Short mmCIF file of C-alpha atoms in Angstrom, two decimals:
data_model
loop_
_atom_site.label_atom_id
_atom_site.label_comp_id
_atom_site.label_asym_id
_atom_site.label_seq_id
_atom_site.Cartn_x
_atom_site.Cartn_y
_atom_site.Cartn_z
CA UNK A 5 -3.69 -8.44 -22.95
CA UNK A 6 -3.36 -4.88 -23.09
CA UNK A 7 0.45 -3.01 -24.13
CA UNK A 8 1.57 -3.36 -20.19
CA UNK A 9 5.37 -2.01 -20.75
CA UNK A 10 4.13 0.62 -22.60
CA UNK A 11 1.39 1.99 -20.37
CA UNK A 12 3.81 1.49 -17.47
CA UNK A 13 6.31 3.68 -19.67
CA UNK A 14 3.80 6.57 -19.85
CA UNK A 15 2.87 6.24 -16.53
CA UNK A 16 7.21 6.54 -15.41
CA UNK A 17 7.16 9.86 -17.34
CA UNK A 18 4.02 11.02 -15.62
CA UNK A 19 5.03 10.86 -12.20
CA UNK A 20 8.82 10.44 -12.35
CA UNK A 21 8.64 10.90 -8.28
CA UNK A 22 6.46 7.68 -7.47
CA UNK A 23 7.82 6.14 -4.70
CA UNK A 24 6.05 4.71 -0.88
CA UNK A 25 4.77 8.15 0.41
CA UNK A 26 4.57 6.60 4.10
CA UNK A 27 7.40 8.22 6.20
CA UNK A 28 9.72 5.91 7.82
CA UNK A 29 13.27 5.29 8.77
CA UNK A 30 13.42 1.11 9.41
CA UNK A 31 11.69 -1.85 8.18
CA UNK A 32 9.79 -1.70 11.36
CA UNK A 33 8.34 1.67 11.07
CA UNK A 34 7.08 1.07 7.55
CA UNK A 35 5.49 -1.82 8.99
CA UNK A 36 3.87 -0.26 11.75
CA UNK A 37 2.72 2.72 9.31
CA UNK A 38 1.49 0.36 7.00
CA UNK A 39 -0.40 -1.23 9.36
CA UNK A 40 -1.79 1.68 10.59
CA UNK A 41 -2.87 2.93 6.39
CA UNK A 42 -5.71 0.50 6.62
CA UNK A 43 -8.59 2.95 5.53
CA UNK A 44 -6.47 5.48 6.03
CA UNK A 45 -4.77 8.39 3.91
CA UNK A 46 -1.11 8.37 4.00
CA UNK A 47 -1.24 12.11 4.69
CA UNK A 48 -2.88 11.48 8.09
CA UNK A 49 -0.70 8.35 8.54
CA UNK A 50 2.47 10.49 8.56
CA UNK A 51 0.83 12.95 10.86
CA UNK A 52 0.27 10.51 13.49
CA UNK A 53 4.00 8.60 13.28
CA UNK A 54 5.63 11.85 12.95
CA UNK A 55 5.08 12.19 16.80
CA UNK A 56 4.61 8.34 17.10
CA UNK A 57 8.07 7.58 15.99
CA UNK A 58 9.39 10.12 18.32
CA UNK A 59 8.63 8.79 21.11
CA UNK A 60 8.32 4.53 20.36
CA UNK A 61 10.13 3.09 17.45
CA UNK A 62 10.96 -0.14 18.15
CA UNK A 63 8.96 -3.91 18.93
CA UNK A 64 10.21 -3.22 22.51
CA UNK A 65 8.51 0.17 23.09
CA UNK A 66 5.28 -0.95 21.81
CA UNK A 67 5.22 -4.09 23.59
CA UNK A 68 5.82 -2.30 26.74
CA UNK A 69 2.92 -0.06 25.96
CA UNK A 70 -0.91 -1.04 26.87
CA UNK A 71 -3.52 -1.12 24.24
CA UNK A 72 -5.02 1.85 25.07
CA UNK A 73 -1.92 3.34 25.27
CA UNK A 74 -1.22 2.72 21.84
CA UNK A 75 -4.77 3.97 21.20
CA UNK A 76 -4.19 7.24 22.51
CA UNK A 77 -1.40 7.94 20.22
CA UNK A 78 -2.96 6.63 16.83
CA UNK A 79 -6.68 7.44 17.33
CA UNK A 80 -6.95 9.39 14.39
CA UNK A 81 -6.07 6.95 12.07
CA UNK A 82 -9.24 5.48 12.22
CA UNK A 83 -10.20 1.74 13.11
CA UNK A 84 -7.48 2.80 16.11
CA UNK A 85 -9.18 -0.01 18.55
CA UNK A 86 -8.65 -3.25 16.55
CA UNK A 87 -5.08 -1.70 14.93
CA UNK A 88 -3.68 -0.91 18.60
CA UNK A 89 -3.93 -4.44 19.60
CA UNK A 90 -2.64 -5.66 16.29
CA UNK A 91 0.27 -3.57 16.69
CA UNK A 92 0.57 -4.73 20.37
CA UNK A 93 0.37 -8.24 19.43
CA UNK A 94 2.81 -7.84 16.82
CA UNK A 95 5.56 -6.06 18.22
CA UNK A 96 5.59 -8.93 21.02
CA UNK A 97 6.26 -11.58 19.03
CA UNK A 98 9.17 -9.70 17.06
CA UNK A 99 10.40 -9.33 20.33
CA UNK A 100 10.14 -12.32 21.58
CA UNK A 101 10.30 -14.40 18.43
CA UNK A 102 12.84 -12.54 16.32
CA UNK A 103 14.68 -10.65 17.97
CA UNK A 104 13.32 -7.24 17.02
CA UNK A 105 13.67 -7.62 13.50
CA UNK A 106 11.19 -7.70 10.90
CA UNK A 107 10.96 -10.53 8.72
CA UNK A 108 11.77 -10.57 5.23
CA UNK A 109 9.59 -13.61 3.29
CA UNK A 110 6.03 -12.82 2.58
CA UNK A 111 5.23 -16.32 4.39
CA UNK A 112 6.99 -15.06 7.98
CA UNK A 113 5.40 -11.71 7.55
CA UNK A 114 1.43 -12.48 6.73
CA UNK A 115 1.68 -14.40 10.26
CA UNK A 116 1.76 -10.72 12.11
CA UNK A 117 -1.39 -10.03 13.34
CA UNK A 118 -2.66 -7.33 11.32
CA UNK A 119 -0.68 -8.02 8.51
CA UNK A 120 -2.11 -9.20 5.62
CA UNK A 121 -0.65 -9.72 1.71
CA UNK A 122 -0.35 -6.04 1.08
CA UNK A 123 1.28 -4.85 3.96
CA UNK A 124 3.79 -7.55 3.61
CA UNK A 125 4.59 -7.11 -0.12
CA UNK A 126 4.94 -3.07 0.68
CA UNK A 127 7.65 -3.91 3.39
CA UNK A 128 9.30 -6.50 1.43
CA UNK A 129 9.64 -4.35 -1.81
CA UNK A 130 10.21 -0.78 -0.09
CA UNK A 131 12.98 -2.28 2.71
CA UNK A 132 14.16 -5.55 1.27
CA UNK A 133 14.10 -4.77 -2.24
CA UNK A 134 12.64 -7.67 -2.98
CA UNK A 135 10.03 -8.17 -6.58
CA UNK A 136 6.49 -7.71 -4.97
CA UNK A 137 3.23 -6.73 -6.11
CA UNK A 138 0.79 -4.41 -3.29
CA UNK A 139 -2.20 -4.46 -4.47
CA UNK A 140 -4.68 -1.53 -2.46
CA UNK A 141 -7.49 0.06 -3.12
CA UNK A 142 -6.14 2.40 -5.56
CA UNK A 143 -3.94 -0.22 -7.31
CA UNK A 144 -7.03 -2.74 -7.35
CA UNK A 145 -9.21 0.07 -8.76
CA UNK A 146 -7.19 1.35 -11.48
CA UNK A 147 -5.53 -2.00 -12.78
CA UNK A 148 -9.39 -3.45 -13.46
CA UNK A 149 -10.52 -0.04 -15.08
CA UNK A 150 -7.72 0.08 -17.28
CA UNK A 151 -8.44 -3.53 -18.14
CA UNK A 152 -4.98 -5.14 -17.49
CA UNK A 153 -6.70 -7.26 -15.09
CA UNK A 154 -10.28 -8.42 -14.72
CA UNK A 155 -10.66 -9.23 -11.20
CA UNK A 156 -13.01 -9.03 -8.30
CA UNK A 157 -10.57 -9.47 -5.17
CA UNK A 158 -7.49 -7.22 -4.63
CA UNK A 159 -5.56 -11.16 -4.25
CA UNK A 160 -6.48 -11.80 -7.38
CA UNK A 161 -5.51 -8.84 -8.52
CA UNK A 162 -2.20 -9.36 -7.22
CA UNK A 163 -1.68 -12.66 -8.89
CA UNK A 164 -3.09 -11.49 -12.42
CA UNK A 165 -0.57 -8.75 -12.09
CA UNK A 166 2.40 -10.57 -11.45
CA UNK A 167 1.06 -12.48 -14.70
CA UNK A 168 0.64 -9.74 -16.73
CA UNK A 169 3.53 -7.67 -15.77
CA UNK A 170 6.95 -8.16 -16.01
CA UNK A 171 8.69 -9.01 -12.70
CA UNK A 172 11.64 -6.75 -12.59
CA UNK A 173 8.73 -3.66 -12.81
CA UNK A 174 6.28 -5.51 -9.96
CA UNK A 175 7.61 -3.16 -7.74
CA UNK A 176 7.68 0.58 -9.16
CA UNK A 177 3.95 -0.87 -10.76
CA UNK A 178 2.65 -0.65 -7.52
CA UNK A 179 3.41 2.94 -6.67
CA UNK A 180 2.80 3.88 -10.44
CA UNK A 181 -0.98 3.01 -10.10
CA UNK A 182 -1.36 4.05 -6.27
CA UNK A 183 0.13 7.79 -7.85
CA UNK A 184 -2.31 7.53 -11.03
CA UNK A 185 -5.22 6.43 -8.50
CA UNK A 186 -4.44 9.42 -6.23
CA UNK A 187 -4.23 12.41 -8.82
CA UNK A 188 -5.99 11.13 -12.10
CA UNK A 189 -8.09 8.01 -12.14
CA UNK A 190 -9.73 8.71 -8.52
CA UNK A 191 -12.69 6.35 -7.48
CA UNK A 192 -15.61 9.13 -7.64
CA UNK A 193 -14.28 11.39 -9.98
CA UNK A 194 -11.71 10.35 -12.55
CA UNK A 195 -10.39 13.02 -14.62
CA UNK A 196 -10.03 10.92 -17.51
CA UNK A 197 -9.88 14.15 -19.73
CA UNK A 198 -6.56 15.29 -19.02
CA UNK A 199 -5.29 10.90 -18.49
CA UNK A 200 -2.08 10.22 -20.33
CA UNK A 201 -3.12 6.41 -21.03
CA UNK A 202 -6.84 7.01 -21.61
CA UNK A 203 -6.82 5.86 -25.60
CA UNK A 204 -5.31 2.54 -23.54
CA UNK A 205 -7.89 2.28 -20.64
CA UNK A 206 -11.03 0.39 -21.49
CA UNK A 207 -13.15 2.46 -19.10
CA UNK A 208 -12.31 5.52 -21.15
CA UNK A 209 -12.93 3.28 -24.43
CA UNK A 210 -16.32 1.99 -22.96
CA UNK A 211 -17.63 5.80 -22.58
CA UNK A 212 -17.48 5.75 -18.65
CA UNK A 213 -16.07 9.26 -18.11
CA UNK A 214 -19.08 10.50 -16.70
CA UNK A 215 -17.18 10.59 -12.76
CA UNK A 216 -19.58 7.22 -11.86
CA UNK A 217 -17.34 5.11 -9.40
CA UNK A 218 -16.21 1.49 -10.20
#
């Protein structure tokens, strides 16, 4: 098992700033902008709810809107059919169901439609400050190159991670990797030159720094 505390230690004093980079005010805007991340930069995410969020910012003001309503306003974001009616679907039954408020247990939450394990544990750690592990693309990439997990699912992922790592750090994890996935170890072209934890990373160690994606 690979030195986890202390490659999480390098990564704290490389990016000092990591944190959710999704805009949001409430636990129900992170949702819906999590939601709404699904293939999707966060960059262009925050584009779209800056105006979004404007105008409809609560279960009730979504609910009242039609699908293609929704559509209209989050087209950009890619995938904008099926996430419209998720987002529909969703912000009717928190209004109907609870009251407008979003959830807090990882159980409650994963029976949203279009919620799934990652969006929940990104709500539940960013608004309810609650130990969770979101694994995405960039977390599920950089945790298996690394070799602190050996996985083939993100879910697995998640649950090797929670192993591995200690649970007070689950949390800040999460946006460590997403930050190291985003401006070092990138999927096509990793710049494993200028990586702080490459003499820890078995893809560095196995001679892979030739910018092949894994």
């Amino acid at each position: 098992m690979k030195e986890i505390n202390k490659i999480l230690d390098v990564l704290e004093d490389t990016y000092p700033d990591a944190k959710c980079e999704l805009n949001y005010t409430t636990p129900f805007e992170l949702l819906i902008a999590t939601i709404l991340s699904a293939q999707c930069t966060d960059v262009r995410v925050n584009k779209v709810t800056k105006s979004l969020f404007e105008k409809y910012n609560t279960p009730k003001a979504f609910a009242n809107l039609s699908i293609e309503e929704i559509s209209e306003e989050i087209k950009s974001c890619g995938l904008y059919k099926s996430k419209s009616q998720k987002i529909k679907e969703t912000s009717q039954i928190l209004l109907n169901d609870y009251n407008e408020e979003v959830p807090n247990t990882l159980e409650e939450l994963i029976k949203l439609p279009g919620v799934g394990r990652k969006t929940a544990n990104v709500v539940l750690s960013n608004v309810f400050n609650v130990d969770a592990m979101a694994v995405d693309t960039h977390v599920f990439r950089v945790s298996n190159r690394i070799g602190i997990v050996n996985t083939k699912t993100p879910e697995k992922t998640e649950f090797e991670l929670m192993d591995a790592i200690p649970k007070s750090r689950w949390s800040h994890a999460h946006h460590l990797l997403i930050f190291h996935g985003r401006r070092i170890c990138k999927a096509r072209k990793p710049e494993c030159e200028i990586c702080p934890i490459k003499n820890d990373c078995n893809y560095y160690k196995e001679g892979n720094d030739n910018g092949e994606k894994t």
